[in-house]
Amino acid sequence: MADRVLIIDGDTQSRTMLGRALRAGLMLAETAVTGEEGLERLNLMEYDLVVLDVDLPGIDGFHVIQTLRRRGSRVPIIVVSSHSEDYEQIYALDIGADDYITHPYNPMVLAAKVRALIRRSQGMQMEEIISAGPFT
């Protein structure tokens, strides 16, 4: 089954470009325009990864990350932003983003990073609890 990626970005051109690059990588790409719409979609559907812009109409990308992590979601998140300040990148990573990419970027390289992060996150899922003596 194809990996499902949610793109949350307020810019139509960015959503279109990212969607094309991800679909070229044989992924299912869905989009949301606002942070609220993105959170709603994430409530209704399971995604393998989220590509998230910081500048969104309504709640911003930082609040989306915080909300997801407070809910206990472990979905990988890649932030794609025009903000290249160190403190914003550090903040996004500290609150739960898995990667932070700044503009300009190559969409095909981003698609490769998406595949790698999905592959890594799926390989780290623990389905069974292992016990040995007093250790679990």
Tab-separated table of C-alpha atoms in Angstrom:
chain	number	residue	atom	x	y	z
A	1	MET	CA	0.000	0.000	0.000
A	2	ALA	CA	1.248	3.497	-0.815
A	3	ASP	CA	2.399	5.781	1.974
A	4	ARG	CA	-0.108	8.507	2.844
A	5	VAL	CA	1.261	12.029	3.371
A	6	LEU	CA	-0.669	15.112	4.503
A	7	ILE	CA	0.618	18.460	3.230
A	8	ILE	CA	-0.521	21.382	5.396
A	9	ASP	CA	0.409	24.584	3.599
A	10	GLY	CA	-1.461	27.825	2.994
A	11	ASP	CA	0.256	28.476	-0.336
A	12	THR	CA	-1.459	26.902	-3.357
A	13	GLN	CA	1.719	26.763	-5.440
A	14	SER	CA	3.665	25.014	-2.653
A	15	ARG	CA	0.888	22.472	-2.082
A	16	THR	CA	0.731	21.710	-5.805
A	17	MET	CA	4.509	21.353	-6.204
A	18	LEU	CA	4.862	19.171	-3.099
A	19	GLY	CA	1.888	17.033	-4.089
A	20	ARG	CA	3.358	16.374	-7.523
A	21	ALA	CA	6.776	15.473	-6.113
A	22	LEU	CA	5.272	13.069	-3.574
A	23	ARG	CA	2.937	11.446	-6.100
A	24	ALA	CA	5.926	11.007	-8.441
A	25	GLY	CA	7.477	9.078	-5.553
A	26	LEU	CA	4.382	6.830	-5.524
A	27	MET	CA	2.899	8.307	-2.364
A	28	LEU	CA	-0.663	9.379	-1.729
A	29	ALA	CA	-0.583	13.120	-1.065
A	30	GLU	CA	-3.530	14.929	0.476
A	31	THR	CA	-3.646	18.605	1.345
A	32	ALA	CA	-5.000	21.012	3.918
A	33	VAL	CA	-4.867	24.801	3.749
A	34	THR	CA	-5.163	25.756	7.437
A	35	GLY	CA	-3.827	24.362	10.677
A	36	GLU	CA	-7.375	23.630	11.830
A	37	GLU	CA	-8.175	21.721	8.634
A	38	GLY	CA	-4.945	19.757	8.977
A	39	LEU	CA	-5.730	18.768	12.573
A	40	GLU	CA	-9.243	17.758	11.555
A	41	ARG	CA	-7.906	15.533	8.750
A	42	LEU	CA	-5.409	13.993	11.169
A	43	ASN	CA	-8.307	13.182	13.520
A	44	LEU	CA	-10.206	11.416	10.752
A	45	MET	CA	-7.408	9.613	8.917
A	46	GLU	CA	-4.061	8.020	9.679
A	47	TYR	CA	-1.118	9.447	7.791
A	48	ASP	CA	2.425	8.122	7.527
A	49	LEU	CA	3.908	11.632	7.584
A	50	VAL	CA	2.970	15.318	7.687
A	51	VAL	CA	4.679	18.045	5.652
A	52	LEU	CA	3.888	21.282	7.459
A	53	ASP	CA	4.448	24.969	6.800
A	54	VAL	CA	4.858	27.279	9.796
A	55	ASP	CA	2.928	30.196	8.248
A	56	LEU	CA	-0.672	29.056	8.036
A	57	PRO	CA	-4.011	30.817	8.082
A	58	GLY	CA	-5.548	30.355	11.527
A	59	ILE	CA	-3.350	28.473	13.940
A	60	ASP	CA	0.295	28.286	12.900
A	61	GLY	CA	2.427	25.230	12.279
A	62	PHE	CA	4.031	25.381	15.725
A	63	HIS	CA	0.610	25.014	17.343
A	64	VAL	CA	-0.207	22.126	15.017
A	65	ILE	CA	2.947	20.313	16.168
A	66	GLN	CA	2.204	20.989	19.835
A	67	THR	CA	-1.408	19.826	19.486
A	68	LEU	CA	-0.408	16.601	17.751
A	69	ARG	CA	2.257	15.765	20.313
A	70	ARG	CA	-0.091	16.566	23.234
A	71	ARG	CA	-2.576	14.119	21.694
A	72	GLY	CA	0.131	11.475	21.748
A	73	SER	CA	0.523	11.349	17.972
A	74	ARG	CA	3.863	9.991	16.822
A	75	VAL	CA	3.343	10.796	13.138
A	76	PRO	CA	6.605	12.086	11.651
A	77	ILE	CA	6.523	15.802	10.828
A	78	ILE	CA	8.745	17.646	8.362
A	79	VAL	CA	8.480	21.425	8.580
A	80	VAL	CA	8.993	23.261	5.282
A	81	SER	CA	9.339	26.998	5.810
A	82	SER	CA	10.745	30.208	4.433
A	83	HIS	CA	11.887	31.033	7.982
A	84	SER	CA	15.556	30.143	8.215
A	85	GLU	CA	16.282	31.594	11.643
A	86	ASP	CA	18.056	29.141	13.912
A	87	TYR	CA	15.755	29.785	16.861
A	88	GLU	CA	12.645	28.838	14.817
A	89	GLN	CA	14.260	25.649	13.565
A	90	ILE	CA	15.417	24.708	17.061
A	91	TYR	CA	11.988	25.499	18.503
A	92	ALA	CA	10.172	23.352	15.912
A	93	LEU	CA	12.508	20.423	16.544
A	94	ASP	CA	12.261	20.823	20.323
A	95	ILE	CA	8.460	20.728	20.316
A	96	GLY	CA	8.274	17.606	18.178
A	97	ALA	CA	9.119	18.156	14.504
A	98	ASP	CA	11.390	15.503	13.004
A	99	ASP	CA	13.048	17.685	10.379
A	100	TYR	CA	13.059	21.333	9.257
A	101	ILE	CA	13.733	22.316	5.653
A	102	THR	CA	14.015	25.919	4.467
A	103	HIS	CA	13.162	27.504	1.102
A	104	PRO	CA	14.436	27.192	-1.535
A	105	TYR	CA	14.524	23.397	-1.646
A	106	ASN	CA	14.428	20.713	-4.301
A	107	PRO	CA	11.021	18.979	-4.147
A	108	MET	CA	12.510	15.675	-5.294
A	109	VAL	CA	15.053	15.780	-2.448
A	110	LEU	CA	12.205	16.542	-0.046
A	111	ALA	CA	10.296	13.524	-1.417
A	112	ALA	CA	13.391	11.363	-0.788
A	113	LYS	CA	13.588	12.682	2.802
A	114	VAL	CA	9.891	11.886	3.254
A	115	ARG	CA	10.441	8.297	2.068
A	116	ALA	CA	13.465	7.901	4.350
A	117	LEU	CA	11.658	9.240	7.416
A	118	ILE	CA	8.608	7.053	6.764
A	119	ARG	CA	10.834	4.013	6.281
A	120	ARG	CA	12.681	4.763	9.523
A	121	SER	CA	9.524	5.444	11.533
A	122	GLN	CA	7.793	2.283	10.332
A	123	GLY	CA	10.824	0.198	11.154
A	124	MET	CA	10.872	1.531	14.719
A	125	GLN	CA	7.258	0.682	15.572
A	126	MET	CA	7.115	-1.736	18.462
A	127	GLU	CA	4.222	-4.145	18.035
A	128	GLU	CA	5.001	-6.529	20.856
A	129	ILE	CA	6.197	-6.162	24.420
A	130	ILE	CA	9.205	-8.276	25.311
A	131	SER	CA	9.812	-9.365	28.905
A	132	ALA	CA	12.904	-10.983	30.398
A	133	GLY	CA	12.963	-11.463	34.150
A	134	PRO	CA	12.171	-8.180	35.864
A	135	PHE	CA	12.654	-6.196	32.628
A	136	THR	CA	9.940	-5.275	30.145
